[in-house]
Short mmCIF file of C-alpha atoms and ligand atoms in Angstrom, two decimals:
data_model
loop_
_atom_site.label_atom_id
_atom_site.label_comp_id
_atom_site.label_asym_id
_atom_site.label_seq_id
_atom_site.Cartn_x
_atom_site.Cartn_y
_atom_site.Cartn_z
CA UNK A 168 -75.71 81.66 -74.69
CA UNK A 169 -75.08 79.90 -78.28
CA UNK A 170 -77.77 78.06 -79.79
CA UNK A 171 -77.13 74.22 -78.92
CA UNK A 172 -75.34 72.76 -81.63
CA UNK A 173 -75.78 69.32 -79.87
CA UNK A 174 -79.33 68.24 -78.57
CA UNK A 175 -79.91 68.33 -75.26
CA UNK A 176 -82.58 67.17 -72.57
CA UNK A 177 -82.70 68.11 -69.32
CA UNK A 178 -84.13 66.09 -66.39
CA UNK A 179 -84.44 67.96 -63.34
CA UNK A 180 -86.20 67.10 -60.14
CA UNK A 181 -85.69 66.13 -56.44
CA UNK A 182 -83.72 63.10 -54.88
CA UNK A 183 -86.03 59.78 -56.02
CA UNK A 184 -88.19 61.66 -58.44
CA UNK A 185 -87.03 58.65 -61.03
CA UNK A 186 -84.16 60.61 -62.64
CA UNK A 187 -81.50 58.32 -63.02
CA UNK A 188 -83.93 55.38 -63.60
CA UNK A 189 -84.83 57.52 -66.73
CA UNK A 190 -82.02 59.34 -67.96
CA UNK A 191 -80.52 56.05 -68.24
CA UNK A 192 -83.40 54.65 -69.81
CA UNK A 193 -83.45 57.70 -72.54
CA UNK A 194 -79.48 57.65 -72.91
CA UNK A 195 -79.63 53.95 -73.62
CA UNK A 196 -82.26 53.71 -76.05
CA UNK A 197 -80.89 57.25 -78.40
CA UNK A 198 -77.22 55.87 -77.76
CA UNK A 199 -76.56 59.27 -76.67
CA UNK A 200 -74.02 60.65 -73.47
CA UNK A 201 -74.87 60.79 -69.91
CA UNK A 202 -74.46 63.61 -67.73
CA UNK A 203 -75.49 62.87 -63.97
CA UNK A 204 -74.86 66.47 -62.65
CA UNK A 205 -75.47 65.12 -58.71
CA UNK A 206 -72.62 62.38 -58.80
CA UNK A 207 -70.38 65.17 -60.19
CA UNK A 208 -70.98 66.90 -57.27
CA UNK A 209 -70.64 63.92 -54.87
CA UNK A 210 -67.00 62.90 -56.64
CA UNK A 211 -66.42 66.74 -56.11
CA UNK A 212 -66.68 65.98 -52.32
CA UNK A 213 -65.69 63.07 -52.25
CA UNK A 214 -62.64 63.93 -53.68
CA UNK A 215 -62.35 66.74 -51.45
CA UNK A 216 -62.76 64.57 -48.21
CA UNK A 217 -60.25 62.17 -49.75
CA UNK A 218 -57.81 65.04 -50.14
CA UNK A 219 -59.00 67.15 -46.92
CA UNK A 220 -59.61 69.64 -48.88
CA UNK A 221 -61.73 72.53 -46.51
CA UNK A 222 -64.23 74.73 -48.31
CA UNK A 223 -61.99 77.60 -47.66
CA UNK A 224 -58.87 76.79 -49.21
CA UNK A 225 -60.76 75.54 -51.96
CA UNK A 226 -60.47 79.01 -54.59
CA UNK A 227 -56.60 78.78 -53.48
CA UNK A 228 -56.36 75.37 -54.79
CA UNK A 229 -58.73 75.30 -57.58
CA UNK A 230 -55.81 74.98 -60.44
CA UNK A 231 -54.85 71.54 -58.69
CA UNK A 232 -58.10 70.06 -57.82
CA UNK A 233 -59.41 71.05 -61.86
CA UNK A 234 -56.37 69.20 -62.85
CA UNK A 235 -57.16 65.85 -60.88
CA UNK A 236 -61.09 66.25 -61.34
CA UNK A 237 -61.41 63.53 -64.32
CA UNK A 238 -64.98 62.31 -64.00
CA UNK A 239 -67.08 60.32 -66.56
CA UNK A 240 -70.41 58.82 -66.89
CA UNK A 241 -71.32 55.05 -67.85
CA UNK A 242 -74.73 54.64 -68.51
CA UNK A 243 -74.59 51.26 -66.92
CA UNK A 244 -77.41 48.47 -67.15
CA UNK A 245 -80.83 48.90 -66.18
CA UNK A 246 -81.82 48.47 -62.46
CA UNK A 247 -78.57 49.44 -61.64
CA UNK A 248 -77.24 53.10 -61.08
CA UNK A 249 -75.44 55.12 -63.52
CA UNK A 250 -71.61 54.25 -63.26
CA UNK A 251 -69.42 57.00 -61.97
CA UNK A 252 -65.69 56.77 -63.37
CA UNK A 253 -62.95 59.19 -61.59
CA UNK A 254 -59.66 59.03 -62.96
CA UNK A 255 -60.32 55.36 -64.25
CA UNK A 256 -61.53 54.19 -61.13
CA UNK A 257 -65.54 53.12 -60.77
CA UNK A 258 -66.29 55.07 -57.76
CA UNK A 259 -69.94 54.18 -57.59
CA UNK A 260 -70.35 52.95 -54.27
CA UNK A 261 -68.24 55.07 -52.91
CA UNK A 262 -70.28 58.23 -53.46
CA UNK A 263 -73.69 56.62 -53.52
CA UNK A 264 -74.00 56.46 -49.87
CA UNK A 265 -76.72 58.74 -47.51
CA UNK A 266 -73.32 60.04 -45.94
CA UNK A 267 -72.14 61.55 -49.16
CA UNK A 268 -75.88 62.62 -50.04
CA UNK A 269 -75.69 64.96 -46.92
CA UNK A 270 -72.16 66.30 -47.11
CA UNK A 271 -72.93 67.17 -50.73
CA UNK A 272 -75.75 68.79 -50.19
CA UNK A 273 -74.39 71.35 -47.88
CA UNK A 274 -71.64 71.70 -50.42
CA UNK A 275 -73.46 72.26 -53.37
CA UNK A 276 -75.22 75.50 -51.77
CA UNK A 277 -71.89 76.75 -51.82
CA UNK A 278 -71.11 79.21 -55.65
CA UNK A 279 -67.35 78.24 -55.33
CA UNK A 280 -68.29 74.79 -55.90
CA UNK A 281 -71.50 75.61 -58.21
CA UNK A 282 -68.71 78.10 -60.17
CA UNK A 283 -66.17 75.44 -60.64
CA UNK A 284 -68.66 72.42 -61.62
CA UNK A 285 -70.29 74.79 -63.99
CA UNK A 286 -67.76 74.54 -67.24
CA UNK A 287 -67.18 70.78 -66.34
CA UNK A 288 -70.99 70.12 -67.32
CA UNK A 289 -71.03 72.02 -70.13
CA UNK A 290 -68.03 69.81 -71.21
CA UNK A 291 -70.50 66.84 -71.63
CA UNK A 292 -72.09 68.19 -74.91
CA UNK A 293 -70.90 65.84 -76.82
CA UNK A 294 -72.53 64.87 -80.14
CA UNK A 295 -74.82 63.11 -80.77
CA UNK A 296 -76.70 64.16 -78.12
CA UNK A 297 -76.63 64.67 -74.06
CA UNK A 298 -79.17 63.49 -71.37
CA UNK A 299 -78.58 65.97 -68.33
CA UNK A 300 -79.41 65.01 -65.01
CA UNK A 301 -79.98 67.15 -61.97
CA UNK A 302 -81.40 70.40 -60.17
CA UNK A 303 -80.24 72.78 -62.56
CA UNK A 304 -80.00 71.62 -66.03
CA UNK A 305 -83.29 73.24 -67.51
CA UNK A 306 -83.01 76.26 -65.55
CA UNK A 307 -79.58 77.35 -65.42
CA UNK A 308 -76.66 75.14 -66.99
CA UNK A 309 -78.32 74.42 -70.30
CA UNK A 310 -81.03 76.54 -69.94
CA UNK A 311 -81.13 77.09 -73.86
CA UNK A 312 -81.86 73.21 -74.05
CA UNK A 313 -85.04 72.62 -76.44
CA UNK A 314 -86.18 69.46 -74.53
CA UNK A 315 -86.85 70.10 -70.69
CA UNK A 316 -88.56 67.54 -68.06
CA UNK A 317 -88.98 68.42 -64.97
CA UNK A 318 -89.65 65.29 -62.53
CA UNK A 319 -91.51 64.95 -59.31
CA UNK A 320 -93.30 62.24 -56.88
CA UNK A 321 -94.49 62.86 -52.93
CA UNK A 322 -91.50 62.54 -50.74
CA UNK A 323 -93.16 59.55 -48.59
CA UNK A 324 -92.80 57.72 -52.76
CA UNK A 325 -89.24 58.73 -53.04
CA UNK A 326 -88.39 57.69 -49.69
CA UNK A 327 -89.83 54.38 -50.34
CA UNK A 328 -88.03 54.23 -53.31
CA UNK A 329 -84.47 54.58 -51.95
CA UNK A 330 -85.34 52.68 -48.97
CA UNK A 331 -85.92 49.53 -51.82
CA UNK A 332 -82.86 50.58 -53.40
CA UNK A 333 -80.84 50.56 -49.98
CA UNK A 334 -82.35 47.13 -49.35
CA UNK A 335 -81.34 45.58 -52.66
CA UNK A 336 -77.83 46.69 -51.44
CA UNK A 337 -78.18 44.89 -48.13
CA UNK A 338 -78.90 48.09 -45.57
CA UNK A 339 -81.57 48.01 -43.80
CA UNK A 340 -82.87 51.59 -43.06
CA UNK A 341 -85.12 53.53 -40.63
CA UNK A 342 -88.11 54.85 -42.57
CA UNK A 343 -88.87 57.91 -40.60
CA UNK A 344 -85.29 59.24 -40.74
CA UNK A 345 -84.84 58.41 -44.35
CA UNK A 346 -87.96 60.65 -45.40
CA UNK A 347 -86.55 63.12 -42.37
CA UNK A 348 -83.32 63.21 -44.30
CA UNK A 349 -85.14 63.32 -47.56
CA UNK A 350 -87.03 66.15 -46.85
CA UNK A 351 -84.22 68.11 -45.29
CA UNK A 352 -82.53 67.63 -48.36
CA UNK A 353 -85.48 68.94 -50.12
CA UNK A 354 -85.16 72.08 -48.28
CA UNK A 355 -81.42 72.60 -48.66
CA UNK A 356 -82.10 72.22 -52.65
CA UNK A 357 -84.82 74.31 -52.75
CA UNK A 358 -84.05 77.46 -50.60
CA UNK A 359 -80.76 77.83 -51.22
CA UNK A 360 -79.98 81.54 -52.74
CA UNK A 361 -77.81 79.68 -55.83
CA UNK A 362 -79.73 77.77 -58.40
CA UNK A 363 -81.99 76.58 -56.26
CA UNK A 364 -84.38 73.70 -57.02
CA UNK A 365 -87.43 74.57 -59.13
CA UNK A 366 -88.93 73.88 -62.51
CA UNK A 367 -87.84 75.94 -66.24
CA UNK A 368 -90.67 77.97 -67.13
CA UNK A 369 -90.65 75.87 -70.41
CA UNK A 370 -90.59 72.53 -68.99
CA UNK A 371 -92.64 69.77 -68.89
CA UNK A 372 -93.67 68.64 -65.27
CA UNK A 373 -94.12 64.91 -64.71
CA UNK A 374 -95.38 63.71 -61.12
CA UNK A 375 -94.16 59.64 -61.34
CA UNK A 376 -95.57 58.61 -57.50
CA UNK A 377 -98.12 56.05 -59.63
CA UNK A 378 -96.24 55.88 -62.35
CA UNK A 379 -93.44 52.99 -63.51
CA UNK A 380 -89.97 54.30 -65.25
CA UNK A 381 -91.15 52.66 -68.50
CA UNK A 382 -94.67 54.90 -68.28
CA UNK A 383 -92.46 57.66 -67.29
CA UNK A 384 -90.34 57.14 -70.74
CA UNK A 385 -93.50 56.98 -72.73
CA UNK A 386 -94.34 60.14 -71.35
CA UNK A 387 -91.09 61.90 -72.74
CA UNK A 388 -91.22 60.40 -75.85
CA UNK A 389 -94.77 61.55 -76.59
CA UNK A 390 -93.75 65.15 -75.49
CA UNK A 391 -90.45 64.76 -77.65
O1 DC B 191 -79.11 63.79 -57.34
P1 DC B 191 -78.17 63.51 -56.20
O2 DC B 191 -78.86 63.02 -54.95
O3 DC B 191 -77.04 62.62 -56.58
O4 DC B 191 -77.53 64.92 -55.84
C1 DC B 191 -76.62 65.09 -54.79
C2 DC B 191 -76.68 66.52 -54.27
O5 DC B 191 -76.15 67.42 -55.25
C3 DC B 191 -78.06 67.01 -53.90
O6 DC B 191 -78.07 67.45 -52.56
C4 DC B 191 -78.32 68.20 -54.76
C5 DC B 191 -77.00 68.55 -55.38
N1 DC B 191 -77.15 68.86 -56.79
C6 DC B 191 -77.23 70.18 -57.15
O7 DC B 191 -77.19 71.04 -56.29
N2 DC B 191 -77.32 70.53 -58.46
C7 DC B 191 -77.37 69.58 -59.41
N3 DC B 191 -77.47 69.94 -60.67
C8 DC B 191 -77.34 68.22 -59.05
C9 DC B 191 -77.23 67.89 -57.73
#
C-alpha cells in the first residue's frame, strides 16, 4: 500500500467503546472528514432490505447497487450521533436501530459485502485529514495509517451506555437482553474468519469504562 498522502487516524473498538462520541469529538476540533465505517455498513443493509436485495444475488447485482450506494458522513453536534446522508436523504434513525445492529452484523461477516465496502472507505481520504471509525480501520483498511487507537470498556459499561442513549430517544430497554445482544455481537465481530475484531499491533489501547469522552480525547491528543 502507498504511503498516506492524507493523515489518517483510526479508531477501532467494539459497539459502545466511545467511538463515535470521539471520532466526532477529534473530527470537529481538526476540521477534518468523518468516516463511520459501521453506518456504511448499516446503509449497505439497509439499502439492501429496502431493495430486497438477498445476499446471493448480491455479486450479480453489484454494478447497480455501487451505482445507487451514495453515502456521506456529517459530523453532527455533540451528544448527538454522527449524521448518515444516503443519496441526500439523513437516514440516521433509520439505521441506528438494535434491528439494523443485528442484521448488519451477520452481514458484515460476509467478504462480498467486506469486498465491496472496501474501495468505498478508502474513498474518504480526503485532505486535510480523515478520522476512521470502526473494526477494521487500523488493522486492515488503512492499516498504513500513522495514528491508531484502539478503544475498549467492559461490556456491562457499553451496555449501560446504549441503554442511556436508547432512553434519551424514548425506548425503554431490557438490560439483560441488551448486554445479551451486546455480547453476541461481540462474538460475531470477533470470530469471524474476515477482518475480525482485534487491535493493530501498533496501536494504542484505551479502556474508557471510568473514563469521560473529553478524558478519552485528552488521551489521543497526548499520544498524537
Ligand atoms: O459500529 P456499529 O455498531 O455501527 O457497526 C455495525 C456493525 O458493522 C457491527 O456489527 C460490526 C460491523 N462493522 C464491521 O464489521 N467492520 C467495520 N469496520 C465497522 C462495523
Amino acid at each position: 500500500m502507498n504511503e498516506l498522502t492524507v493523515p489518517v487516524i483510526t479508531i477501532d473498538g467494539p459497539s459502545g467503546a466511545g467511538k463515535g462520541t470521539v471520532a466526532q469529538m477529534l473530527a470537529r476540533e481538526l476540521s477534518w472528514n468523518i468516516l463511520d465505517s459501521g453506518a456504511l455498513y448499516r446503509t449497505l443493509a439497509y439499502f439492501m432490505k429496502e431493495h430486497q436485495i438477498s445476499l446471493a444475488e448480491f455479486e450479480v447485482r453489484a454494478d447497480e447497487i455501487k451505482d445507487n450506494f451514495k453515502v456521506s458522513f456529517d459530523p453532527g453536534i455533540p451528544g448527538e450521533p454522527v449524521k448518515v446522508i444516503f443519496n441526500d436523504e439523513d437516514i440516521t434513525a433509520s439505521v441506528r436501530t438494535e434491528e439494523m445492529a443485528k442484521l448488519t452484523s451477520t452481514l458484515a461477516a460476509e467478504p462480498v459485502i467486506r469486498d465491496f465496502i472496501k474501495p468505498c472507505q478508502r474513498d474518504f481520504m480526503i485532505p486535510p485529514g480523515l478520522i476512521a471509525d470502526g473494526r477494521d480501520m487500523g488493522t486492515v483498511i488503512f492499516s498504513d495509517a500513522k495514528y491508531k487507537i484502539f478503544l475498549t470498556a467492559s461490556a456491562e459499561e457499553r451496555a449501560k451506555r446504549r441503554q442511556s442513549q436508547l432512553k434519551r430517544q424514548g425506548l425503554e430497554v431490557n438490560m439483560r437482553s441488551l448486554l445479551q445482544e451486546l455480547e453476541e455481537r461481540d462474538r460475531k465481530d470477533t470470530e469471524r474468519e474476515h477482518s475480525p475484531l482485534v487491535p493493530a499491533e501498533d496501536s494504542v489501547v484505551i479502556d474508557t469504562s471510568n473514563l469521560n469522552p473529553e478524558g478519552v480525547v485528552k488521551k489521543i491528543k497526548t499520544y498524537l
